[in-house]
Amino acid sequence: MRSPKDFFGPLAVGAPAPVREVPARPSRMIHFFDPSNEKMAAKVPGMVGTVDVLLGNLEDAVKADRKEAARQGLVDIAKATDFGDSTQLWTRVNSLDSPWVLDDLITLVTEIGDKLDVIMVPKVQGPEDIHYVDRILAQLEARAGLTRPILVHAILETARGMANVEAIAGASPRMQGISLGPADLAADRRMKTTRVGGGHPGYLVRQDPATDLGEGVDPVTAERTTYQQDLWHYTIARMVDACAMHGIFPYYGPFGDIKDVVACEDQFRNAFLLGCVGTWSLHPVQVDIAKRVFSPSAEDVAHARRVKEAMGDGTGAVMLDGKMEDDASLKQCLVILELAERLSANDPELADLYAVDAPAAEGEGS
Ligand SMILES: CC(C)(COP(=O)(O)OP(=O)(O)OC[C@H]1O[C@@H](n2cnc3c(N)ncnc32)[C@H](O)[C@@H]1OP(=O)(O)O)[C@@H](O)C(=O)NCCC(=O)NCCSC(=O)C[C@](C)(O)C(=O)O
Ligand SMILES: [Mg+2]
């Protein structure tokens, strides 16, 4: 077990000091691209400023014989691109038992460590995996002379990882967040869905049999309404709790049915309502869905503001539109307002929508 004091010092001589609080930068969509796919990679510079996170994927979905090309492609893109203030650069390295991960870490931290905000680690099984990455990153950061620590994001995609999710979330001050990996997790748990995220029509509850259908009608086989349930509810809810208790951020993950933009929006919204701050976008068509879902609505922001005003010093109970508001419901509203303010700081359109005073652009008003 680590001492809490270990969290205050670097794990290698000369490495930057760990962060005490995870920076709450907008990360509504973590946009995946394959740096070895020239057509896709060519689109990346043009996406800067339109997505919160660009993630160069080196793991699954990159062909085994393109792993080196993907790694080098990411280095080239990172060196040639100015990501500005509103887009972060992340990567997903290969899994810790793969033949590629050591070179992924050494090359990326050495070559573009100053541009990388977060390294996503797949198939994390327990805190020991995070400790391994934590130490090696500190050594590489020291060698590269980095002044800012690279943060770590775990993907929850094994049953053991799921059982250890709280320990993973609290394993290191580098922990930035956790995403759901529904495909690997389903396989590892031997779930019987072959979809990448989303619901399943077979996972349902059925209305009780009617009692008054008349002579000769079998109430059991008669038509009854069914309600599809969310396969991922338990997993996401537990992940959200683990992240919240350790002050890091939970994310949904991939929605593989690219054409079904409606169900994608539903899945994203469920995750947003449960506490996730963002999701992955695998295809450009999912970017706007994520942006829409993970930015609170103007109505929710206006309501939250009214509650805040009505609650005065923040204590007691009041009636607003026939509903009780009190200290606790005010806290719910403050979650929405804080998010709206954070998003508005980088997005004048949202600032306008929420009627938040956007910060003056550089040089303005001086
Ligand atoms: C689904 C695919 C094959 C459809 O790719 P496509 O080319 O067939 O699609 P398209 O509709 O024809 O594409 C239209 C245009 O958009 C481009 N494009 C297409 N996608 C992107 C992109 N992401 N970023 C930037 N540009 C993109 C594409 O190159 C094309 O350009 P063009 O108009 O010039 O011809 C493709 O979108 C893709 O490969 N996406 C990324 C897939 C990926 O990263 N998968 C791994 C994450 S999910 C996962 O790992 C699971 C997990 C967590 O591990 C676990 O649950 O266990
Ligand atoms: Mg996976």
CSV table of C-alpha atoms and ligand atoms in Angstrom, one decimal:
chain,number,residue,atom,x,y,z
A,1,MET,CA,0.0,0.0,0.0
A,2,ARG,CA,1.2,3.5,-0.8
A,3,SER,CA,1.5,6.2,1.9
A,4,PRO,CA,-0.6,9.2,1.1
A,5,LYS,CA,2.6,11.2,1.4
A,6,ASP,CA,3.9,9.5,-1.8
A,7,PHE,CA,1.3,11.5,-3.6
A,8,PHE,CA,3.1,14.8,-3.0
A,9,GLY,CA,6.5,13.9,-4.4
A,10,PRO,CA,7.7,12.7,-7.8
A,11,LEU,CA,8.5,9.0,-8.3
A,12,ALA,CA,11.8,9.7,-10.0
A,13,VAL,CA,14.6,12.3,-9.3
A,14,GLY,CA,14.0,15.2,-11.6
A,15,ALA,CA,10.4,14.4,-12.6
A,16,PRO,CA,7.8,17.1,-12.2
A,17,ALA,CA,5.8,17.3,-9.0
A,18,PRO,CA,2.4,15.4,-9.2
A,19,VAL,CA,-0.8,17.5,-9.5
A,20,ARG,CA,-2.8,18.0,-6.3
A,21,GLU,CA,-6.0,18.4,-8.3
A,22,VAL,CA,-6.9,17.1,-11.7
A,23,PRO,CA,-7.4,20.0,-14.1
A,24,ALA,CA,-11.1,20.2,-15.0
A,25,ARG,CA,-10.6,21.0,-18.7
A,26,PRO,CA,-13.6,20.4,-21.0
A,27,SER,CA,-13.4,16.8,-22.4
A,28,ARG,CA,-16.9,16.2,-23.7
A,29,MET,CA,-15.6,14.2,-26.6
A,30,ILE,CA,-12.4,12.2,-26.8
A,31,HIS,CA,-12.1,12.0,-30.5
A,32,PHE,CA,-10.3,8.8,-31.7
A,33,PHE,CA,-8.1,8.7,-34.8
A,34,ASP,CA,-5.7,6.1,-36.2
A,35,PRO,CA,-2.4,8.0,-36.8
A,36,SER,CA,-1.4,5.3,-39.3
A,37,ASN,CA,-4.4,6.0,-41.5
A,38,GLU,CA,-3.2,8.8,-43.7
A,39,LYS,CA,-6.7,9.9,-44.7
A,40,MET,CA,-7.9,10.1,-41.1
A,41,ALA,CA,-4.7,11.7,-39.9
A,42,ALA,CA,-4.9,14.4,-42.5
A,43,LYS,CA,-8.2,15.5,-41.0
A,44,VAL,CA,-6.7,15.9,-37.5
A,45,PRO,CA,-5.2,19.4,-37.8
A,46,GLY,CA,-8.5,20.7,-39.1
A,47,MET,CA,-10.3,19.3,-36.0
A,48,VAL,CA,-8.3,21.4,-33.6
A,49,GLY,CA,-10.6,23.8,-31.9
A,50,THR,CA,-13.7,21.8,-32.8
A,51,VAL,CA,-13.2,18.9,-30.4
A,52,ASP,CA,-12.1,19.0,-26.7
A,53,VAL,CA,-9.7,16.0,-27.0
A,54,LEU,CA,-7.9,14.5,-30.0
A,55,LEU,CA,-6.7,11.0,-29.2
A,56,GLY,CA,-4.1,9.2,-31.3
A,57,ASN,CA,-5.0,5.6,-30.8
A,58,LEU,CA,-2.2,3.0,-30.9
A,59,GLU,CA,-4.1,0.0,-29.5
A,60,ASP,CA,-7.1,-2.1,-30.8
A,61,ALA,CA,-8.4,-0.9,-34.2
A,62,VAL,CA,-4.8,-0.4,-35.4
A,63,LYS,CA,-3.5,-3.3,-37.4
A,64,ALA,CA,-0.6,-5.2,-35.8
A,65,ASP,CA,1.6,-4.4,-38.8
A,66,ARG,CA,0.8,-0.7,-38.5
A,67,LYS,CA,1.7,-0.3,-34.8
A,68,GLU,CA,5.1,1.4,-35.5
A,69,ALA,CA,3.6,3.5,-38.3
A,70,ALA,CA,0.8,4.7,-35.9
A,71,ARG,CA,3.3,5.6,-33.2
A,72,GLN,CA,5.5,7.5,-35.6
A,73,GLY,CA,2.4,9.1,-37.2
A,74,LEU,CA,1.3,10.4,-33.8
A,75,VAL,CA,4.8,11.9,-33.1
A,76,ASP,CA,4.7,13.6,-36.5
A,77,ILE,CA,1.2,15.0,-36.1
A,78,ALA,CA,2.0,16.2,-32.5
A,79,LYS,CA,5.2,18.0,-33.6
A,80,ALA,CA,3.5,19.7,-36.6
A,81,THR,CA,0.3,20.8,-34.9
A,82,ASP,CA,-0.5,23.7,-32.6
A,83,PHE,CA,-3.3,22.3,-30.4
A,84,GLY,CA,-4.1,25.8,-28.9
A,85,ASP,CA,-5.9,26.2,-25.6
A,86,SER,CA,-9.1,24.4,-26.3
A,87,THR,CA,-8.0,21.0,-27.6
A,88,GLN,CA,-6.0,18.6,-25.7
A,89,LEU,CA,-3.8,15.8,-27.1
A,90,TRP,CA,-4.2,12.3,-25.6
A,91,THR,CA,-3.1,8.9,-26.7
A,92,ARG,CA,-4.2,5.3,-26.0
A,93,VAL,CA,-1.1,3.1,-25.8
A,94,ASN,CA,-1.0,-0.6,-26.3
A,95,SER,CA,-1.9,-2.9,-23.4
A,96,LEU,CA,0.7,-3.5,-20.7
A,97,ASP,CA,1.2,-7.2,-21.8
A,98,SER,CA,1.8,-6.3,-25.4
A,99,PRO,CA,5.1,-6.2,-27.3
A,100,TRP,CA,4.6,-2.5,-28.2
A,101,VAL,CA,3.8,-0.6,-25.0
A,102,LEU,CA,7.3,-0.1,-23.7
A,103,ASP,CA,8.3,1.6,-27.0
A,104,ASP,CA,5.0,3.5,-27.1
A,105,LEU,CA,5.8,5.0,-23.7
A,106,ILE,CA,9.5,5.7,-24.3
A,107,THR,CA,8.9,7.2,-27.8
A,108,LEU,CA,5.9,9.3,-26.9
A,109,VAL,CA,7.2,10.8,-23.7
A,110,THR,CA,10.6,11.5,-25.1
A,111,GLU,CA,9.5,12.9,-28.4
A,112,ILE,CA,6.2,14.7,-27.6
A,113,GLY,CA,5.8,14.5,-23.8
A,114,ASP,CA,5.5,18.3,-23.7
A,115,LYS,CA,2.4,18.1,-25.9
A,116,LEU,CA,0.7,15.1,-24.4
A,117,ASP,CA,-1.9,15.8,-21.7
A,118,VAL,CA,-3.1,12.3,-20.9
A,119,ILE,CA,-2.1,8.7,-21.6
A,120,MET,CA,-5.0,6.2,-21.8
A,121,VAL,CA,-4.0,2.8,-20.5
A,122,PRO,CA,-6.3,-0.1,-21.8
A,123,LYS,CA,-7.3,-3.3,-19.9
A,124,VAL,CA,-6.3,-2.0,-16.5
A,125,GLN,CA,-6.7,-4.9,-14.0
A,126,GLY,CA,-5.8,-3.2,-10.7
A,127,PRO,CA,-3.8,-0.5,-9.0
A,128,GLU,CA,-0.6,-2.4,-9.7
A,129,ASP,CA,-0.9,-1.5,-13.4
A,130,ILE,CA,-1.2,2.2,-12.6
A,131,HIS,CA,1.8,2.0,-10.3
A,132,TYR,CA,3.9,0.5,-13.1
A,133,VAL,CA,2.9,3.2,-15.5
A,134,ASP,CA,3.3,5.9,-12.8
A,135,ARG,CA,6.9,5.0,-12.1
A,136,ILE,CA,8.0,4.6,-15.7
A,137,LEU,CA,6.4,7.9,-16.7
A,138,ALA,CA,8.2,9.6,-13.9
A,139,GLN,CA,11.5,8.2,-15.1
A,140,LEU,CA,10.8,9.2,-18.7
A,141,GLU,CA,9.6,12.7,-17.7
A,142,ALA,CA,12.8,13.2,-15.8
A,143,ARG,CA,14.9,12.1,-18.7
A,144,ALA,CA,13.0,14.3,-21.1
A,145,GLY,CA,13.2,17.3,-18.8
A,146,LEU,CA,9.4,17.8,-18.7
A,147,THR,CA,8.0,20.3,-16.3
A,148,ARG,CA,4.4,19.2,-16.3
A,149,PRO,CA,3.3,15.6,-15.4
A,150,ILE,CA,1.5,13.6,-18.0
A,151,LEU,CA,-1.8,12.3,-16.5
A,152,VAL,CA,-3.2,8.8,-16.8
A,153,HIS,CA,-6.6,7.5,-17.8
A,154,ALA,CA,-7.7,3.9,-17.3
A,155,ILE,CA,-10.1,1.9,-19.4
A,156,LEU,CA,-12.4,-0.4,-17.5
A,157,GLU,CA,-12.6,-3.5,-19.7
A,158,THR,CA,-12.1,-6.6,-17.5
A,159,ALA,CA,-14.0,-8.1,-14.7
A,160,ARG,CA,-11.0,-7.8,-12.4
A,161,GLY,CA,-10.6,-4.1,-13.4
A,162,MET,CA,-14.2,-3.6,-12.5
A,163,ALA,CA,-13.9,-5.3,-9.1
A,164,ASN,CA,-10.9,-3.1,-8.4
A,165,VAL,CA,-12.3,0.1,-9.9
A,166,GLU,CA,-12.1,2.1,-6.6
A,167,ALA,CA,-8.5,1.1,-6.1
A,168,ILE,CA,-7.6,2.0,-9.7
A,169,ALA,CA,-9.3,5.4,-9.4
A,170,GLY,CA,-7.2,6.2,-6.3
A,171,ALA,CA,-3.9,4.5,-7.4
A,172,SER,CA,-1.9,7.7,-8.3
A,173,PRO,CA,-2.2,11.5,-8.3
A,174,ARG,CA,-1.8,11.1,-12.1
A,175,MET,CA,-5.2,9.5,-12.4
A,176,GLN,CA,-7.3,11.8,-14.6
A,177,GLY,CA,-10.3,9.6,-15.3
A,178,ILE,CA,-11.8,6.3,-16.3
A,179,SER,CA,-13.7,5.2,-19.4
A,180,LEU,CA,-15.9,2.2,-20.0
A,181,GLY,CA,-14.6,-0.3,-22.5
A,182,PRO,CA,-17.8,-2.2,-23.2
A,183,ALA,CA,-16.5,-4.5,-25.9
A,184,ASP,CA,-13.6,-6.0,-24.1
A,185,LEU,CA,-15.5,-5.9,-20.8
A,186,ALA,CA,-18.4,-7.8,-22.4
A,187,ALA,CA,-16.1,-10.5,-23.7
A,188,ASP,CA,-14.2,-10.8,-20.4
A,189,ARG,CA,-17.4,-11.2,-18.4
A,190,ARG,CA,-18.8,-13.6,-21.0
A,191,MET,CA,-21.8,-11.3,-21.6
A,192,LYS,CA,-23.7,-12.4,-24.7
A,193,THR,CA,-23.8,-9.2,-26.6
A,194,THR,CA,-21.7,-8.7,-29.7
A,195,ARG,CA,-22.3,-4.9,-29.9
A,196,VAL,CA,-19.8,-2.2,-29.0
A,197,GLY,CA,-21.7,-0.4,-26.3
A,198,GLY,CA,-25.4,0.5,-26.4
A,199,GLY,CA,-28.4,-1.5,-25.4
A,200,HIS,CA,-29.7,-4.9,-26.4
A,201,PRO,CA,-33.3,-5.7,-27.3
A,202,GLY,CA,-33.1,-9.0,-25.4
A,203,TYR,CA,-32.3,-7.3,-22.1
A,204,LEU,CA,-35.8,-6.3,-20.9
A,205,VAL,CA,-38.6,-6.5,-18.4
A,206,ARG,CA,-42.1,-7.4,-19.4
A,207,GLN,CA,-45.4,-6.1,-18.2
A,208,ASP,CA,-47.3,-8.5,-15.9
A,209,PRO,CA,-50.0,-10.7,-17.5
A,210,ALA,CA,-53.4,-9.1,-17.6
A,211,THR,CA,-56.2,-10.7,-15.4
A,212,ASP,CA,-59.3,-9.8,-17.5
A,213,LEU,CA,-58.6,-10.8,-21.1
A,214,GLY,CA,-61.8,-13.0,-21.3
A,215,GLU,CA,-62.5,-16.6,-22.0
A,216,GLY,CA,-60.0,-18.5,-24.2
A,217,VAL,CA,-57.2,-15.8,-24.1
A,218,ASP,CA,-54.0,-17.0,-22.4
A,219,PRO,CA,-52.7,-13.9,-20.5
A,220,VAL,CA,-49.2,-15.3,-20.5
A,221,THR,CA,-48.8,-15.6,-24.2
A,222,ALA,CA,-51.0,-12.5,-25.0
A,223,GLU,CA,-49.2,-9.4,-26.2
A,224,ARG,CA,-47.6,-7.5,-23.4
A,225,THR,CA,-45.5,-4.3,-23.3
A,226,THR,CA,-41.8,-4.8,-22.8
A,227,TYR,CA,-39.2,-2.2,-21.6
A,228,GLN,CA,-35.7,-2.5,-22.8
A,229,GLN,CA,-33.2,-2.0,-20.0
A,230,ASP,CA,-29.7,-0.6,-19.9
A,231,LEU,CA,-27.0,-3.3,-19.9
A,232,TRP,CA,-24.4,-0.8,-18.7
A,233,HIS,CA,-26.2,0.8,-15.8
A,234,TYR,CA,-24.5,-1.0,-13.0
A,235,THR,CA,-21.0,-0.6,-14.6
A,236,ILE,CA,-21.3,3.1,-15.3
A,237,ALA,CA,-22.9,3.9,-12.0
A,238,ARG,CA,-20.1,2.1,-10.1
A,239,MET,CA,-17.4,3.8,-12.2
A,240,VAL,CA,-19.0,7.2,-11.5
A,241,ASP,CA,-18.9,6.6,-7.8
A,242,ALA,CA,-15.3,5.4,-7.9
A,243,CYS,CA,-14.2,8.5,-9.8
A,244,ALA,CA,-16.2,10.9,-7.7
A,245,MET,CA,-14.8,9.5,-4.4
A,246,HIS,CA,-11.2,10.1,-5.8
A,247,GLY,CA,-11.8,13.5,-7.5
A,248,ILE,CA,-11.2,12.2,-11.0
A,249,PHE,CA,-13.5,12.1,-14.1
A,250,PRO,CA,-15.8,9.3,-15.5
A,251,TYR,CA,-16.5,8.9,-19.2
A,252,TYR,CA,-18.8,6.7,-21.2
A,253,GLY,CA,-16.7,5.2,-24.1
A,254,PRO,CA,-17.3,3.9,-27.6
A,255,PHE,CA,-20.7,3.5,-29.3
A,256,GLY,CA,-20.0,1.3,-32.2
A,257,ASP,CA,-23.2,1.7,-34.2
A,258,ILE,CA,-22.0,4.7,-36.1
A,259,LYS,CA,-25.2,5.0,-38.3
A,260,ASP,CA,-27.6,4.9,-35.3
A,261,VAL,CA,-27.1,8.5,-34.2
A,262,VAL,CA,-30.3,8.5,-32.2
A,263,ALA,CA,-29.4,5.5,-30.0
A,264,CYS,CA,-25.9,6.9,-29.7
A,265,GLU,CA,-27.4,10.2,-28.3
A,266,ASP,CA,-29.5,8.2,-25.8
A,267,GLN,CA,-26.6,6.2,-24.5
A,268,PHE,CA,-24.4,9.3,-24.2
A,269,ARG,CA,-27.3,11.1,-22.4
A,270,ASN,CA,-27.7,8.3,-19.9
A,271,ALA,CA,-24.1,8.5,-19.1
A,272,PHE,CA,-24.2,12.3,-18.8
A,273,LEU,CA,-27.2,12.1,-16.4
A,274,LEU,CA,-25.4,9.5,-14.3
A,275,GLY,CA,-22.4,11.8,-13.8
A,276,CYS,CA,-20.0,11.2,-16.8
A,277,VAL,CA,-18.3,14.3,-18.1
A,278,GLY,CA,-17.7,13.1,-21.6
A,279,THR,CA,-17.6,10.2,-24.1
A,280,TRP,CA,-15.6,8.9,-27.0
A,281,SER,CA,-16.3,9.9,-30.6
A,282,LEU,CA,-15.1,7.3,-33.1
A,283,HIS,CA,-16.4,9.0,-36.2
A,284,PRO,CA,-16.9,12.7,-37.1
A,285,VAL,CA,-20.7,12.2,-36.9
A,286,GLN,CA,-20.5,11.5,-33.2
A,287,VAL,CA,-18.7,14.8,-32.3
A,288,ASP,CA,-21.7,17.1,-32.4
A,289,ILE,CA,-23.8,14.5,-30.6
A,290,ALA,CA,-21.3,14.5,-27.7
A,291,LYS,CA,-21.1,18.2,-27.7
A,292,ARG,CA,-24.8,18.6,-27.5
A,293,VAL,CA,-25.3,16.0,-24.8
A,294,PHE,CA,-22.4,16.8,-22.5
A,295,SER,CA,-23.1,20.6,-22.5
A,296,PRO,CA,-26.0,21.4,-20.2
A,297,SER,CA,-29.1,22.8,-21.9
A,298,ALA,CA,-29.9,26.5,-21.7
A,299,GLU,CA,-33.1,25.6,-19.8
A,300,ASP,CA,-31.2,23.6,-17.1
A,301,VAL,CA,-28.7,26.5,-16.7
A,302,ALA,CA,-31.5,29.1,-16.4
A,303,HIS,CA,-33.4,26.9,-13.9
A,304,ALA,CA,-30.2,26.4,-11.9
A,305,ARG,CA,-29.6,30.1,-11.8
A,306,ARG,CA,-33.1,30.8,-10.6
A,307,VAL,CA,-32.7,28.3,-7.8
A,308,LYS,CA,-29.5,29.9,-6.8
A,309,GLU,CA,-31.1,33.3,-6.7
A,310,ALA,CA,-34.1,32.1,-4.8
A,311,MET,CA,-31.9,30.3,-2.2
A,312,GLY,CA,-30.2,33.5,-1.1
A,313,ASP,CA,-27.5,32.4,1.4
A,314,GLY,CA,-27.9,28.8,0.3
A,315,THR,CA,-29.7,27.5,3.4
A,316,GLY,CA,-33.3,26.7,4.2
A,317,ALA,CA,-36.2,25.7,1.9
A,318,VAL,CA,-38.2,27.6,-0.7
A,319,MET,CA,-41.0,26.9,-3.1
A,320,LEU,CA,-40.2,27.5,-6.8
A,321,ASP,CA,-42.8,26.6,-9.5
A,322,GLY,CA,-44.5,24.3,-7.1
A,323,LYS,CA,-41.4,22.4,-6.1
A,324,MET,CA,-39.3,22.4,-3.0
A,325,GLU,CA,-35.7,23.6,-3.2
A,326,ASP,CA,-33.2,23.4,-0.4
A,327,ASP,CA,-29.5,23.3,0.4
A,328,ALA,CA,-29.1,19.9,-1.4
A,329,SER,CA,-31.1,20.8,-4.6
A,330,LEU,CA,-29.0,24.0,-4.7
A,331,LYS,CA,-25.9,21.9,-4.8
A,332,GLN,CA,-27.3,20.0,-7.7
A,333,CYS,CA,-27.9,23.3,-9.5
A,334,LEU,CA,-24.3,24.4,-8.7
A,335,VAL,CA,-23.0,21.3,-10.5
A,336,ILE,CA,-24.8,22.5,-13.7
A,337,LEU,CA,-23.7,26.2,-13.2
A,338,GLU,CA,-20.1,25.3,-12.6
A,339,LEU,CA,-20.1,23.1,-15.8
A,340,ALA,CA,-21.8,25.8,-17.8
A,341,GLU,CA,-19.2,28.4,-16.7
A,342,ARG,CA,-16.3,26.1,-17.4
A,343,LEU,CA,-17.5,25.3,-20.9
A,344,SER,CA,-18.3,28.9,-21.6
A,345,ALA,CA,-14.8,30.0,-20.9
A,346,ASN,CA,-13.6,28.3,-24.2
A,347,ASP,CA,-16.8,28.6,-26.2
A,348,PRO,CA,-18.3,32.0,-26.9
A,349,GLU,CA,-21.4,30.4,-28.5
A,350,LEU,CA,-22.2,28.5,-25.3
A,351,ALA,CA,-21.4,31.6,-23.2
A,352,ASP,CA,-24.0,33.4,-25.3
A,353,LEU,CA,-26.5,30.6,-24.9
A,354,TYR,CA,-26.0,30.5,-21.1
A,355,ALA,CA,-25.7,34.3,-20.9
A,356,VAL,CA,-22.4,33.9,-19.1
A,357,ASP,CA,-19.8,36.8,-19.4
A,358,ALA,CA,-17.1,35.3,-21.7
A,359,PRO,CA,-13.5,36.3,-20.8
A,360,ALA,CA,-12.2,39.1,-22.9
A,361,ALA,CA,-10.1,37.9,-25.8
A,362,GLU,CA,-6.4,38.7,-25.6
A,363,GLY,CA,-5.8,42.4,-26.3
A,364,GLU,CA,-9.5,43.2,-26.0
A,365,GLY,CA,-10.5,45.9,-23.6
A,366,SER,CA,-7.0,47.0,-22.8
B,1,LIG,C1,-15.5,3.2,-37.9
B,1,LIG,C2,-14.6,3.6,-39.1
B,1,LIG,C3,-13.8,2.4,-39.5
B,1,LIG,C4,-15.4,4.1,-40.2
B,1,LIG,O1,-14.6,4.6,-41.2
B,1,LIG,P1,-15.1,4.8,-42.7
B,1,LIG,O2,-13.9,5.5,-43.5
B,1,LIG,O3,-15.6,3.6,-43.2
B,1,LIG,O4,-16.2,5.9,-42.5
B,1,LIG,P2,-16.8,7.0,-43.5
B,1,LIG,O5,-18.1,7.3,-43.0
B,1,LIG,O6,-16.7,6.5,-44.9
B,1,LIG,O7,-15.8,8.2,-43.3
B,1,LIG,C5,-16.1,9.5,-43.8
B,1,LIG,C6,-14.9,10.3,-43.7
B,1,LIG,O8,-14.5,10.6,-42.4
B,1,LIG,C7,-13.2,10.1,-42.1
B,1,LIG,N1,-13.1,9.6,-40.8
B,1,LIG,C8,-13.7,8.4,-40.3
B,1,LIG,N2,-13.5,8.3,-39.0
B,1,LIG,C9,-12.7,9.3,-38.7
B,1,LIG,C10,-12.1,9.7,-37.4
B,1,LIG,N3,-12.3,8.9,-36.3
B,1,LIG,N4,-11.5,10.8,-37.3
B,1,LIG,C11,-11.3,11.6,-38.4
B,1,LIG,N5,-11.8,11.3,-39.7
B,1,LIG,C12,-12.5,10.1,-39.7
B,1,LIG,C13,-12.9,9.1,-43.2
B,1,LIG,O9,-11.5,9.0,-43.4
B,1,LIG,C14,-13.7,9.6,-44.4
B,1,LIG,O10,-12.9,10.6,-45.0
B,1,LIG,P3,-13.1,11.1,-46.5
B,1,LIG,O11,-14.4,11.8,-46.5
B,1,LIG,O12,-12.0,12.0,-46.8
B,1,LIG,O13,-13.1,9.9,-47.3
B,1,LIG,C15,-13.7,4.8,-38.7
B,1,LIG,O14,-14.5,5.9,-38.3
B,1,LIG,C16,-12.7,4.5,-37.5
B,1,LIG,O15,-11.8,3.7,-37.7
B,1,LIG,N6,-12.9,5.1,-36.4
B,1,LIG,C17,-12.1,4.9,-35.2
B,1,LIG,C18,-12.3,3.5,-34.7
B,1,LIG,C19,-11.5,3.3,-33.4
B,1,LIG,O16,-10.7,4.1,-33.0
B,1,LIG,N7,-11.8,2.2,-32.7
B,1,LIG,C20,-11.2,2.0,-31.4
B,1,LIG,C21,-11.9,2.6,-30.3
B,1,LIG,S1,-13.3,1.6,-29.7
B,1,LIG,C22,-12.5,0.4,-28.8
B,1,LIG,O17,-11.3,0.3,-28.8
B,1,LIG,C23,-13.4,-0.5,-28.0
B,1,LIG,C24,-12.8,-0.6,-26.5
B,1,LIG,C25,-13.0,0.6,-25.7
B,1,LIG,O18,-11.5,-1.0,-26.5
B,1,LIG,C26,-13.6,-1.7,-25.9
B,1,LIG,O19,-14.8,-1.5,-25.7
B,1,LIG,O20,-13.0,-2.8,-25.5
B,2,MG,MG,-10.9,-2.6,-25.7
